[in-house]
Short mmCIF file of C-alpha atoms and ligand atoms in Angstrom, two decimals:
data_model
loop_
_atom_site.label_atom_id
_atom_site.label_comp_id
_atom_site.label_asym_id
_atom_site.label_seq_id
_atom_site.Cartn_x
_atom_site.Cartn_y
_atom_site.Cartn_z
CA MET A 1 123.06 33.51 -156.70
CA THR A 2 123.04 33.50 -160.48
CA VAL A 3 121.47 30.47 -162.05
CA ARG A 4 123.59 29.38 -164.99
CA SER A 5 121.72 27.21 -167.46
CA LYS A 6 123.61 23.94 -167.74
CA LEU A 7 126.10 23.55 -170.58
CA MET A 8 126.55 20.10 -172.13
CA VAL A 9 129.44 19.68 -174.54
CA GLY A 10 130.18 16.62 -176.63
CA ASN A 11 133.87 16.02 -177.25
CA TRP A 12 134.04 13.79 -180.30
CA LYS A 13 137.85 13.40 -180.02
CA MET A 14 139.27 11.70 -183.14
CA HIS A 15 136.01 10.04 -184.12
CA GLY A 16 133.62 10.68 -186.95
CA GLY A 17 133.39 10.81 -190.71
CA LEU A 18 131.23 12.71 -193.16
CA ALA A 19 128.42 10.15 -193.19
CA ASP A 20 128.54 9.36 -189.45
CA ASN A 21 128.55 13.05 -188.50
CA ALA A 22 125.52 13.74 -190.65
CA SER A 23 123.47 10.88 -189.21
CA LEU A 24 124.49 11.52 -185.58
CA LEU A 25 123.61 15.21 -185.82
CA SER A 26 120.37 14.66 -187.65
CA GLU A 27 119.27 12.32 -184.85
CA VAL A 28 120.39 14.79 -182.19
CA LEU A 29 118.74 17.79 -183.85
CA ASN A 30 115.51 15.86 -184.33
CA GLY A 31 115.40 14.90 -180.66
CA LEU A 32 115.83 18.30 -179.03
CA GLU A 33 112.24 18.76 -177.93
CA GLY A 34 112.21 19.41 -174.20
CA VAL A 35 115.90 20.34 -174.16
CA ASN A 36 116.60 23.82 -172.82
CA CYS A 37 120.17 23.56 -171.61
CA ARG A 38 123.04 24.97 -173.67
CA ALA A 39 124.62 22.36 -175.94
CA ALA A 40 127.67 22.13 -178.17
CA VAL A 41 129.75 19.57 -180.03
CA CYS A 42 133.52 19.86 -180.36
CA VAL A 43 134.46 18.19 -183.62
CA PRO A 44 137.72 17.31 -185.37
CA ALA A 45 139.02 20.31 -187.35
CA PRO A 46 138.44 18.85 -190.85
CA TYR A 47 134.73 18.60 -190.12
CA LEU A 48 134.19 22.17 -188.91
CA ALA A 49 132.76 23.32 -192.24
CA GLN A 50 130.45 20.33 -192.54
CA VAL A 51 129.19 20.59 -188.98
CA GLN A 52 128.81 24.37 -189.20
CA THR A 53 126.35 23.76 -192.05
CA LEU A 54 124.58 20.93 -190.26
CA LEU A 55 124.11 22.99 -187.09
CA ALA A 56 123.12 26.25 -188.82
CA GLY A 57 120.00 27.69 -187.23
CA SER A 58 119.92 25.01 -184.50
CA ALA A 59 120.29 25.35 -180.75
CA VAL A 60 123.53 23.36 -180.75
CA SER A 61 126.77 25.33 -180.95
CA LEU A 62 129.94 24.38 -182.76
CA GLY A 63 133.16 23.76 -180.88
CA ALA A 64 136.76 22.83 -181.66
CA GLN A 65 139.06 20.54 -179.69
CA ASP A 66 142.24 22.58 -179.71
CA VAL A 67 143.73 25.83 -181.00
CA SER A 68 147.21 27.06 -181.75
CA ALA A 69 148.98 29.21 -179.18
CA HIS A 70 150.26 31.31 -182.10
CA GLU A 71 148.33 34.00 -183.88
CA ALA A 72 149.46 33.11 -187.44
CA GLY A 73 152.60 32.17 -189.31
CA ALA A 74 154.92 29.29 -190.12
CA TYR A 75 153.43 26.68 -187.79
CA THR A 76 152.78 23.64 -189.97
CA GLY A 77 149.75 21.67 -188.92
CA GLU A 78 148.39 24.27 -186.53
CA VAL A 79 144.96 25.87 -186.65
CA SER A 80 144.58 29.45 -185.42
CA ALA A 81 141.75 30.91 -183.38
CA THR A 82 140.80 33.29 -186.20
CA MET A 83 140.50 30.30 -188.57
CA LEU A 84 138.15 28.65 -186.08
CA ARG A 85 136.18 31.86 -185.89
CA ASP A 86 135.68 31.73 -189.69
CA PHE A 87 133.55 28.62 -189.10
CA SER A 88 131.46 30.24 -186.33
CA VAL A 89 133.19 28.21 -183.66
CA ARG A 90 131.75 29.25 -180.32
CA TYR A 91 133.78 27.06 -177.93
CA CYS A 92 137.25 25.58 -178.01
CA ILE A 93 138.59 22.95 -175.63
CA VAL A 94 142.07 23.82 -174.36
CA GLY A 95 144.34 21.76 -172.16
CA HIS A 96 142.48 18.50 -172.47
CA SER A 97 144.45 15.88 -170.52
CA GLU A 98 145.08 13.97 -173.76
CA ARG A 99 146.84 17.07 -175.13
CA ARG A 100 148.73 17.58 -171.88
CA GLN A 101 149.73 13.90 -171.79
CA TYR A 102 150.46 13.08 -175.44
CA HIS A 103 151.58 16.48 -176.68
CA GLY A 104 153.38 17.74 -173.60
CA GLU A 105 151.18 20.80 -173.18
CA SER A 106 152.20 22.81 -170.12
CA ASN A 107 149.98 24.96 -167.93
CA ASP A 108 151.50 28.07 -169.51
CA LEU A 109 150.88 26.88 -173.05
CA VAL A 110 147.29 26.03 -172.18
CA ALA A 111 146.88 29.53 -170.74
CA THR A 112 148.20 31.11 -173.95
CA LYS A 113 145.78 29.00 -175.99
CA ALA A 114 142.91 30.20 -173.80
CA GLN A 115 144.05 33.78 -174.39
CA ARG A 116 144.18 33.27 -178.19
CA ALA A 117 140.68 31.83 -178.21
CA LEU A 118 139.29 34.72 -176.18
CA ALA A 119 140.97 37.27 -178.43
CA ALA A 120 139.10 35.73 -181.38
CA GLY A 121 135.78 35.81 -179.55
CA ILE A 122 135.77 32.08 -178.82
CA THR A 123 135.03 30.74 -175.34
CA PRO A 124 137.83 28.45 -174.19
CA ILE A 125 136.81 25.37 -172.24
CA VAL A 126 139.82 25.03 -169.98
CA CYS A 127 140.34 21.46 -168.78
CA VAL A 128 141.94 20.71 -165.44
CA GLY A 129 142.26 17.44 -163.57
CA GLU A 130 144.53 15.22 -161.56
CA SER A 131 145.99 11.82 -162.38
CA LEU A 132 145.26 8.79 -160.24
CA ALA A 133 148.70 9.00 -158.61
CA GLU A 134 148.14 12.67 -157.78
CA ARG A 135 144.75 11.88 -156.24
CA GLU A 136 146.16 9.02 -154.20
CA ALA A 137 148.96 11.26 -152.97
CA GLY A 138 146.37 13.80 -151.79
CA HIS A 139 147.39 16.39 -154.38
CA THR A 140 144.11 16.83 -156.25
CA GLU A 141 143.42 20.33 -154.98
CA SER A 142 146.89 21.68 -155.54
CA VAL A 143 147.09 20.22 -159.06
CA VAL A 144 143.81 21.67 -160.30
CA LYS A 145 144.46 25.01 -158.60
CA ARG A 146 147.86 25.28 -160.25
CA GLN A 147 146.37 24.47 -163.65
CA LEU A 148 143.66 27.10 -163.29
CA ALA A 149 146.04 29.64 -161.71
CA ALA A 150 148.17 29.67 -164.87
CA VAL A 151 145.12 30.69 -166.89
CA ILE A 152 144.07 33.33 -164.36
CA HIS A 153 147.60 34.72 -164.34
CA THR A 154 147.63 35.04 -168.15
CA ILE A 155 144.15 36.36 -168.85
CA GLY A 156 143.41 38.26 -165.62
CA HIS A 157 139.85 39.43 -165.11
CA CYS A 158 138.86 37.95 -168.52
CA VAL A 159 138.68 34.68 -166.63
CA SER A 160 135.00 35.47 -166.19
CA GLU A 161 134.64 34.70 -169.93
CA ILE A 162 135.93 31.12 -169.83
CA VAL A 163 134.36 27.75 -169.14
CA VAL A 164 136.22 25.36 -166.84
CA ALA A 165 135.99 21.58 -167.14
CA TYR A 166 137.09 19.42 -164.24
CA GLU A 167 138.15 16.12 -165.76
CA PRO A 168 139.94 13.75 -163.42
CA VAL A 169 142.39 11.94 -165.70
CA TRP A 170 141.61 8.60 -164.06
CA ALA A 171 137.94 8.95 -165.04
CA ILE A 172 138.41 9.75 -168.73
CA GLY A 173 137.42 6.89 -170.99
CA THR A 174 137.81 4.40 -168.14
CA GLY A 175 134.22 3.97 -166.99
CA TRP A 176 135.28 5.13 -163.49
CA THR A 177 133.25 8.25 -162.94
CA ALA A 178 134.00 10.51 -160.01
CA THR A 179 131.24 10.23 -157.45
CA PRO A 180 128.96 13.26 -157.29
CA GLU A 181 130.59 14.13 -153.93
CA GLN A 182 134.12 13.87 -155.35
CA ALA A 183 133.15 16.08 -158.29
CA GLN A 184 131.38 18.61 -156.08
CA SER A 185 134.29 18.96 -153.70
CA VAL A 186 136.73 19.80 -156.51
CA HIS A 187 134.21 22.06 -158.24
CA ALA A 188 133.79 23.99 -154.97
CA VAL A 189 137.56 24.52 -154.81
CA LEU A 190 137.59 25.80 -158.40
CA ARG A 191 134.56 28.01 -157.76
CA ALA A 192 136.31 29.61 -154.77
CA GLN A 193 139.45 30.17 -156.83
CA LEU A 194 137.43 31.88 -159.57
CA LYS A 195 135.63 34.00 -157.00
CA ALA A 196 138.93 35.28 -155.68
CA ALA A 197 140.03 36.15 -159.24
CA THR A 198 137.04 38.04 -160.60
CA ALA A 199 133.95 39.83 -159.41
CA HIS A 200 132.04 38.06 -162.18
CA SER A 201 132.91 34.49 -161.33
CA ASP A 202 129.24 33.57 -161.33
CA ARG A 203 129.35 33.77 -165.15
CA VAL A 204 131.78 30.87 -165.32
CA SER A 205 130.33 27.41 -165.86
CA ILE A 206 132.30 24.54 -164.34
CA LEU A 207 131.66 21.31 -166.24
CA TYR A 208 132.41 17.80 -165.07
CA GLY A 209 133.97 15.33 -167.52
CA GLY A 210 135.13 11.74 -167.26
CA SER A 211 132.89 8.79 -168.10
CA MET A 212 129.76 10.88 -167.75
CA ASN A 213 126.87 8.98 -169.30
CA ALA A 214 123.10 8.73 -169.42
CA ALA A 215 123.02 6.72 -166.20
CA ASN A 216 125.13 8.98 -163.99
CA ALA A 217 124.56 12.44 -165.49
CA ALA A 218 121.54 13.44 -163.39
CA ASP A 219 123.30 12.77 -160.06
CA LEU A 220 126.40 14.66 -161.11
CA LEU A 221 124.37 17.57 -162.49
CA ALA A 222 122.40 17.79 -159.24
CA GLN A 223 125.52 18.98 -157.40
CA PRO A 224 125.43 22.72 -156.68
CA ASP A 225 128.70 23.54 -158.42
CA VAL A 226 128.39 21.17 -161.38
CA ASP A 227 127.17 23.40 -164.20
CA GLY A 228 127.23 20.86 -167.00
CA GLY A 229 129.29 18.17 -168.64
CA LEU A 230 132.10 17.54 -171.09
CA ILE A 231 131.20 14.22 -172.60
CA GLY A 232 133.38 11.93 -174.69
CA SER A 233 132.20 8.51 -175.78
CA ALA A 234 128.59 8.97 -174.63
CA ALA A 235 128.27 11.96 -176.98
CA LEU A 236 128.79 9.71 -179.98
CA LYS A 237 125.47 7.95 -179.43
CA SER A 238 122.50 10.17 -180.20
CA PHE A 239 120.12 8.54 -177.74
CA GLU A 240 122.60 8.71 -174.90
CA PHE A 241 123.62 12.29 -175.67
CA LEU A 242 119.99 13.38 -175.88
CA THR A 243 119.18 11.66 -172.58
CA MET A 244 121.98 13.66 -170.98
CA LEU A 245 120.80 16.92 -172.55
CA LYS A 246 117.38 16.23 -171.09
CA ALA A 247 118.89 15.51 -167.67
CA ALA A 248 120.54 18.93 -167.87
CA SER A 249 117.32 20.71 -168.79
CA CYS A 250 114.97 22.03 -166.17
P1 LIG B 1 134.79 10.28 -171.68
O1 LIG B 1 135.70 11.53 -172.15
O2 LIG B 1 133.41 10.84 -171.45
O3 LIG B 1 134.84 9.31 -172.82
O4 LIG B 1 135.40 9.77 -170.43
C1 LIG B 1 135.51 12.81 -171.61
C2 LIG B 1 136.58 13.74 -172.13
O5 LIG B 1 137.72 13.30 -172.30
O6 LIG B 1 136.31 14.93 -172.38
#
């Protein structure tokens, strides 16, 4: 069995500002002693240049929160994968539930975005997850499998190059974290689906996201198929983020 070093990704969402970003990252970068997991922050697009400079030469990678499904052209407001690449973006979240919910992103659109990111040399972090109603109706497995299947269908064996994030919608920003057992059981389903799609599925990290914080990270990360975290609000506090990075380090 391949041991993947854990990957911890902060998703800043629509938070931050020039001064706040600089102080948060200086605290994070100064506290990395003892951290040996992989780490990244996905920042709002206007701050990519600033954060690229702040992270230069550090062990923390730069990420974006979305990418256009189009290569280039008359798409006002969109940001292409090659533009992200110009700022040394290493990861790009695609299909976050907030994009699916508020911007009507379909499974197929999310798959195209993942494809665009990969074509530009950026690792897409593909988010999947069920709503509370879907969980209560017993549809968790079928929902997440359908979401991931669209990506597998579009990018084929390149699926070994993606990161998957299981983010139950009911756990995002609510303080209701999935239990380690709930997370593990969905991660195992996703792991099996990846295994059936590519001979190199062991390269794929499957992150958990949804109210992950300094208090619950270690238990979630101890699950065999939880390879890291996608962290929202707790990534905006340097001490909390660093505590989680340490929990993910061996
Ligand atoms: P949260 O967000 O940690 O604030 O729940 C996670 C996410 O939406 O990626």
